Amino acid sequence: MTAQYFAPVASPQQPRAAFADRHIGPAAGDLHRMLAAIGYSGAEALLDAAVPAAIRTGRPLDLPPALSEPAALERLAEIAARNTVLTSMIGLGYHGTTTPGVILRNVLENPGWYTAYTPYQPEISQGRLEALLNFQTVVSDLTGLPVSGASMLDEGTAAAEAMTLAHRAGRRREPGTFLVDADVLPQTIEVIRTRAEPLGVEIAVADLSGGLPDGDVFGVLLQYPGASGVVRDLAPVIEAAHGRGAQAVVAADLLALTLLRPPGESGADIVVGSAQRFGVPYGFGGPHAGFLAVREGLQRQLPGRLVGVSVDADGAPAYRLALQTREQHIRREKATSNICTAQVLLAVMASMYAVYHGPEGLAAIARRAHERAASLAEGLRDAGVEVVHGAFFDTVLARVPGRAAQVLAAARERNVNLRPVDADHLAVACDETTTEQHVAAVLEAFGAPAEVRPATEAFPAELRRESPYLSHPVFHRYRSETAMLRYLRRLQDKDIALDRSMIPLGSCTMKLNATTEMEPVTWPQFAQIHPFAPLDQAAGYVELISELEDRLAEITGYAKVSVQPNAGSQGELAGLLAIRGYHASRGDGHRTVCLIPSSAHGTNAASAVMAGMRVVVVTCDDGGNVDLDDLRAKIDKHGAELAAIMVTYPSTHGVFEESITEVCDLVHAAGGQVYVDGANLNALVGLARPGEFGSDVSHLNLHKTFCIPHGGGGPGVGPVGVREHLVPFLPTHPLRPEVGDAATGVGPISAAPWGSAGILPISWAYIAMMGPDGLRAATEGAVISANYLAAKLAPHYPILFTGRDGLVAHECIADLRKITKETGITAEDVAKRLIDYGFHAPTLSFPVAGTLMIEPTESEDLAELDRFVAAMVEIRREIERVAAGEWDAADNPLKNAPHTAAALLADEWKHAYTREEAAYPLPSLREDKYWPPVRRIDQAYGDRNLVCSCPPPEAFED
Ligand SMILES: *Cc1c(COP(=O)(O)O)cnc(C)c1O
């Protein structure tokens, strides 16, 4: 199959509606009606009033004119055609896999799954929470450890998180040494080094096959099987590590664990890895779900998200995010990690792969990959080629003195990529997709006869896995495609995603993820490229990435952009490390104080700590702006140690702060750098450039402003953009000298050279199809829509912060606190009641507790905005009935929300409001009603009774 196969039939020349008119929800006439409601005669007048003149750019976007949808696909097909799909037997943590069609089409290509948000509102997220619980069960069973979180960003960062977890678990004061086996994946070692340096942790790399070297260490990392393919008994090294009081971390291959003794049974404390080979395509490096599992006793220290089982208001079991994973905004600089957006969609895919294949199916896949590798090893040995390790799972290391390059080229002629290790060694990794023909071709490349003979098991019998796994019914029930299809549909139907209604989540920018933007993601020429394939096979990717980086630089006003960070949080860390590197290069290594306003996103403080900085909070004034007096005081106090300020612009309070240029000047004058958190760039594109108005570095969230879907909590891409003086300190990669400047760069921030490259075509397509005018129009639309909602809601709910002329930026905060005081109805009650009206709640209690932050984006049309306003206004009337005493303060539709069909259809109904008032508070709901699968979930119960893998079926009985 080629990309051309998918190319559109319509001619690009054929006139049709511009893409921007499809992307922007309100029609031109509607925008004028909305402007009139706000009190403005035109968009320019509103923007002039809302956006401070001091930050407005004088230069329109210098980008190519908009392409139509067919023309964009045609151009992408040309780019894709420059990628060459060969059979990659490179390994190093990335393996060929077959995505079952039923999962490809019904998860990866299905907006019901990919447009959902992170499951912070569990009542409307039961489908994806169940899928994530399945993921946790897969990881926990296969690793042999009791608790697994629901996805990390990739294997390298998971290993780095394991390092800091091991340090916390050891309760040591000094940073200490983390010992890494030399046979750990090279990119993992370097990601760990990047993370260790600012914390003062020493990384010691040594060959641990003969035991531990002398010296005190707080943790040890092993790879299982090793990067070289070798399979060794982990137990002796783990025992030695425990003897030194160190935690044992193992980076393991999930597929291998279906056949090999799991690390948990060898005593490992923490197991990390990637679930990529469970049905998730290469995508030139990502996105894929990483994982991290821990032994008993470490679960409360787990980074990232953990799904647990709790109960709803009727005592029925229900899923929700557990423990600290909800608490990043509360814990801030004390958070266990900065992970926010992770890899939910890919974790869902991997979990469904396990559900579909079941334990025997997975074992059969593993056995086949193993047999291919064993046959290859036999064939090589027969031909006199030395096979270095006798015990392996899927990867064979061959010694061919002086001949590695020649064999590599011969394999390449046969359309196979092998991994060159050095001049004398090559590694060959087999996988689910490896056929006898592939093995024969590789044998030929080595100069051996292309004769594939069956082979016997090639690892020691005592390492064979004896313990059962995936015995839960979910891994046995859905083996026919029909059953699987219906399981996926059933879960999908439990959730609210963008395919059902608007998701007005402030700060998260839940805008359209256009189908045309999504289509290229699963084209083989983008999906099937190994991240370490020779670069001439990825020429299309290189072109797409450099065009995208250049266009993002033009949009933001920075000198250079790197797309390597695979979430906003990782962009933050990369940006702060660039600042750290810059200060150090000037002999200013003592500059370690990072000023962060109290309104900041929780990731900011967590990232600053990871970058070795000390967080000093700057207060905000009553208007929600950075308090300049406090800023001056903090600068006076910390001036000599000032490293940076991290501000979000427009602020998380939803306003364009007038003082931003002054903030930048004050910090610069004191020798600090300015980090502008670019998560809110949707309010700036085409109007203002952070790199022009005083910022030195920003991350952007391509999964917010640039249309990558949220995937139910990831994937994401968090590019980092910097001004000229910080360019030398951008991320690099050990296996790709083309990325960054190896001499000065901060090292890799994620495992793959260009992060989640596989989803970059989405943002490329968005920018290409919108063109400079469309992008600016989108910003205009976002600002108009937010101000329209603020104007319509203000008579019913106070709008907390506004800027000049009472205007907001691209989001607004509805303040429930006074209403709560007077009536007892909380912001959470309103959030849950919105579910009965068919809506996903706005952002709850961030950045201000007791409020709702509402961001409509430009993609919602006027009818949908009005439907939301109608719901909010009706809810306000309901609150009045509580206030008037008509409904009991504790027993009313708000406190009891959301209402399930089961609760409404029960024979007994003892409430003062009617069933009709509960279910159909607005007539329009009769046409389209969402039925929540559970009632309100008891968060505290679940934290007290932590269950985070599939509960036994009995738990679901009455
Ligand atoms: C979303 C967001 C982040 C974090 O981005 P992730 O991609 O979720 O890691 C940081 N700051 C702000 C203001 C955000 O809204």
PDB file of N, CA and C and ligand atoms in Angstrom, residues 340-341 507 567-569 572 601 603-604 648 652 677 679 699 701 703-704, ligand 1:
ATOM      1  N   CYS A 340       2.055  15.230  32.902  1.00  0.00           N
ATOM      2  CA  CYS A 340       0.646  15.617  32.837  1.00  0.00           C
ATOM      3  C   CYS A 340       0.071  14.822  31.672  1.00  0.00           C
ATOM      4  N   THR A 341       0.132  15.377  30.464  1.00  0.00           N
ATOM      5  CA  THR A 341      -0.246  14.598  29.290  1.00  0.00           C
ATOM      6  C   THR A 341       0.697  13.405  29.169  1.00  0.00           C
ATOM      7  N   SER A 507      -7.557  26.074  29.407  1.00  0.00           N
ATOM      8  CA  SER A 507      -6.148  25.747  29.335  1.00  0.00           C
ATOM      9  C   SER A 507      -5.868  24.537  28.438  1.00  0.00           C
ATOM     10  N   ALA A 567       5.720  16.008  25.336  1.00  0.00           N
ATOM     11  CA  ALA A 567       4.567  16.576  26.048  1.00  0.00           C
ATOM     12  C   ALA A 567       4.968  17.983  26.468  1.00  0.00           C
ATOM     13  N   GLY A 568       3.973  18.788  26.841  1.00  0.00           N
ATOM     14  CA  GLY A 568       4.281  20.139  27.296  1.00  0.00           C
ATOM     15  C   GLY A 568       5.247  20.122  28.472  1.00  0.00           C
ATOM     16  N   SER A 569       5.009  19.203  29.402  1.00  0.00           N
ATOM     17  CA  SER A 569       5.869  19.123  30.584  1.00  0.00           C
ATOM     18  C   SER A 569       7.325  18.882  30.191  1.00  0.00           C
ATOM     19  N   GLU A 572       8.812  22.018  28.894  1.00  0.00           N
ATOM     20  CA  GLU A 572       9.181  22.880  30.018  1.00  0.00           C
ATOM     21  C   GLU A 572      10.564  22.506  30.537  1.00  0.00           C
ATOM     22  N   HIS A 601       0.409  26.709  36.097  1.00  0.00           N
ATOM     23  CA  HIS A 601       0.060  25.302  35.954  1.00  0.00           C
ATOM     24  C   HIS A 601       1.012  24.481  36.824  1.00  0.00           C
ATOM     25  N   THR A 603       2.587  21.797  36.409  1.00  0.00           N
ATOM     26  CA  THR A 603       3.790  21.245  35.789  1.00  0.00           C
ATOM     27  C   THR A 603       4.959  22.206  35.905  1.00  0.00           C
ATOM     28  N   ASN A 604       4.696  23.523  35.898  1.00  0.00           N
ATOM     29  CA  ASN A 604       5.784  24.513  35.894  1.00  0.00           C
ATOM     30  C   ASN A 604       6.711  24.298  37.082  1.00  0.00           C
ATOM     31  N   THR A 648       2.828  32.207  32.253  1.00  0.00           N
ATOM     32  CA  THR A 648       1.960  31.721  31.182  1.00  0.00           C
ATOM     33  C   THR A 648       1.329  32.938  30.541  1.00  0.00           C
ATOM     34  N   THR A 652      -3.036  31.985  33.012  1.00  0.00           N
ATOM     35  CA  THR A 652      -4.034  30.945  33.269  1.00  0.00           C
ATOM     36  C   THR A 652      -5.305  31.551  33.838  1.00  0.00           C
ATOM     37  N   ASP A 677       5.295  30.064  29.247  1.00  0.00           N
ATOM     38  CA  ASP A 677       4.573  28.812  29.024  1.00  0.00           C
ATOM     39  C   ASP A 677       3.594  29.063  27.879  1.00  0.00           C
ATOM     40  N   ALA A 679       1.267  27.217  26.502  1.00  0.00           N
ATOM     41  CA  ALA A 679       0.061  26.390  26.400  1.00  0.00           C
ATOM     42  C   ALA A 679      -1.129  27.207  25.904  1.00  0.00           C
ATOM     43  N   HIS A 699       7.588  26.552  25.626  1.00  0.00           N
ATOM     44  CA  HIS A 699       7.135  25.317  24.990  1.00  0.00           C
ATOM     45  C   HIS A 699       5.766  25.606  24.403  1.00  0.00           C
ATOM     46  N   ASN A 701       2.117  23.535  23.024  1.00  0.00           N
ATOM     47  CA  ASN A 701       1.447  22.240  23.107  1.00  0.00           C
ATOM     48  C   ASN A 701       0.775  22.001  21.763  1.00  0.00           C
ATOM     49  N   HIS A 703      -0.752  19.524  20.963  1.00  0.00           N
ATOM     50  CA  HIS A 703      -2.035  18.863  21.241  1.00  0.00           C
ATOM     51  C   HIS A 703      -3.033  19.851  21.820  1.00  0.00           C
ATOM     52  N   LYS A 704      -2.712  21.111  21.835  1.00  0.00           N
ATOM     53  CA  LYS A 704      -3.709  22.117  22.193  1.00  0.00           C
ATOM     54  C   LYS A 704      -3.880  23.010  20.964  1.00  0.00           C
TER      55      LYS A 704
HETATM   56  C1  LIG B   1      -1.427  21.758  29.437  1.00  0.00           C
HETATM   57  C2  LIG B   1      -0.558  22.704  30.137  1.00  0.00           C
HETATM   58  C3  LIG B   1       0.757  22.362  30.498  1.00  0.00           C
HETATM   59  C4  LIG B   1       1.322  20.957  30.422  1.00  0.00           C
HETATM   60  O1  LIG B   1       1.316  20.379  29.184  1.00  0.00           O
HETATM   61  P1  LIG B   1       1.268  18.794  28.999  1.00  0.00           P
HETATM   62  O2  LIG B   1       1.376  18.610  27.543  1.00  0.00           O
HETATM   63  O3  LIG B   1      -0.007  18.312  29.558  1.00  0.00           O
HETATM   64  O4  LIG B   1       2.423  18.203  29.713  1.00  0.00           O
HETATM   65  C5  LIG B   1       1.552  23.344  31.044  1.00  0.00           C
HETATM   66  N1  LIG B   1       1.084  24.596  31.262  1.00  0.00           N
HETATM   67  C6  LIG B   1      -0.200  24.945  30.952  1.00  0.00           C
HETATM   68  C7  LIG B   1      -0.659  26.343  31.206  1.00  0.00           C
HETATM   69  C8  LIG B   1      -1.060  24.011  30.391  1.00  0.00           C
HETATM   70  O5  LIG B   1      -2.312  24.341  30.107  1.00  0.00           O
END
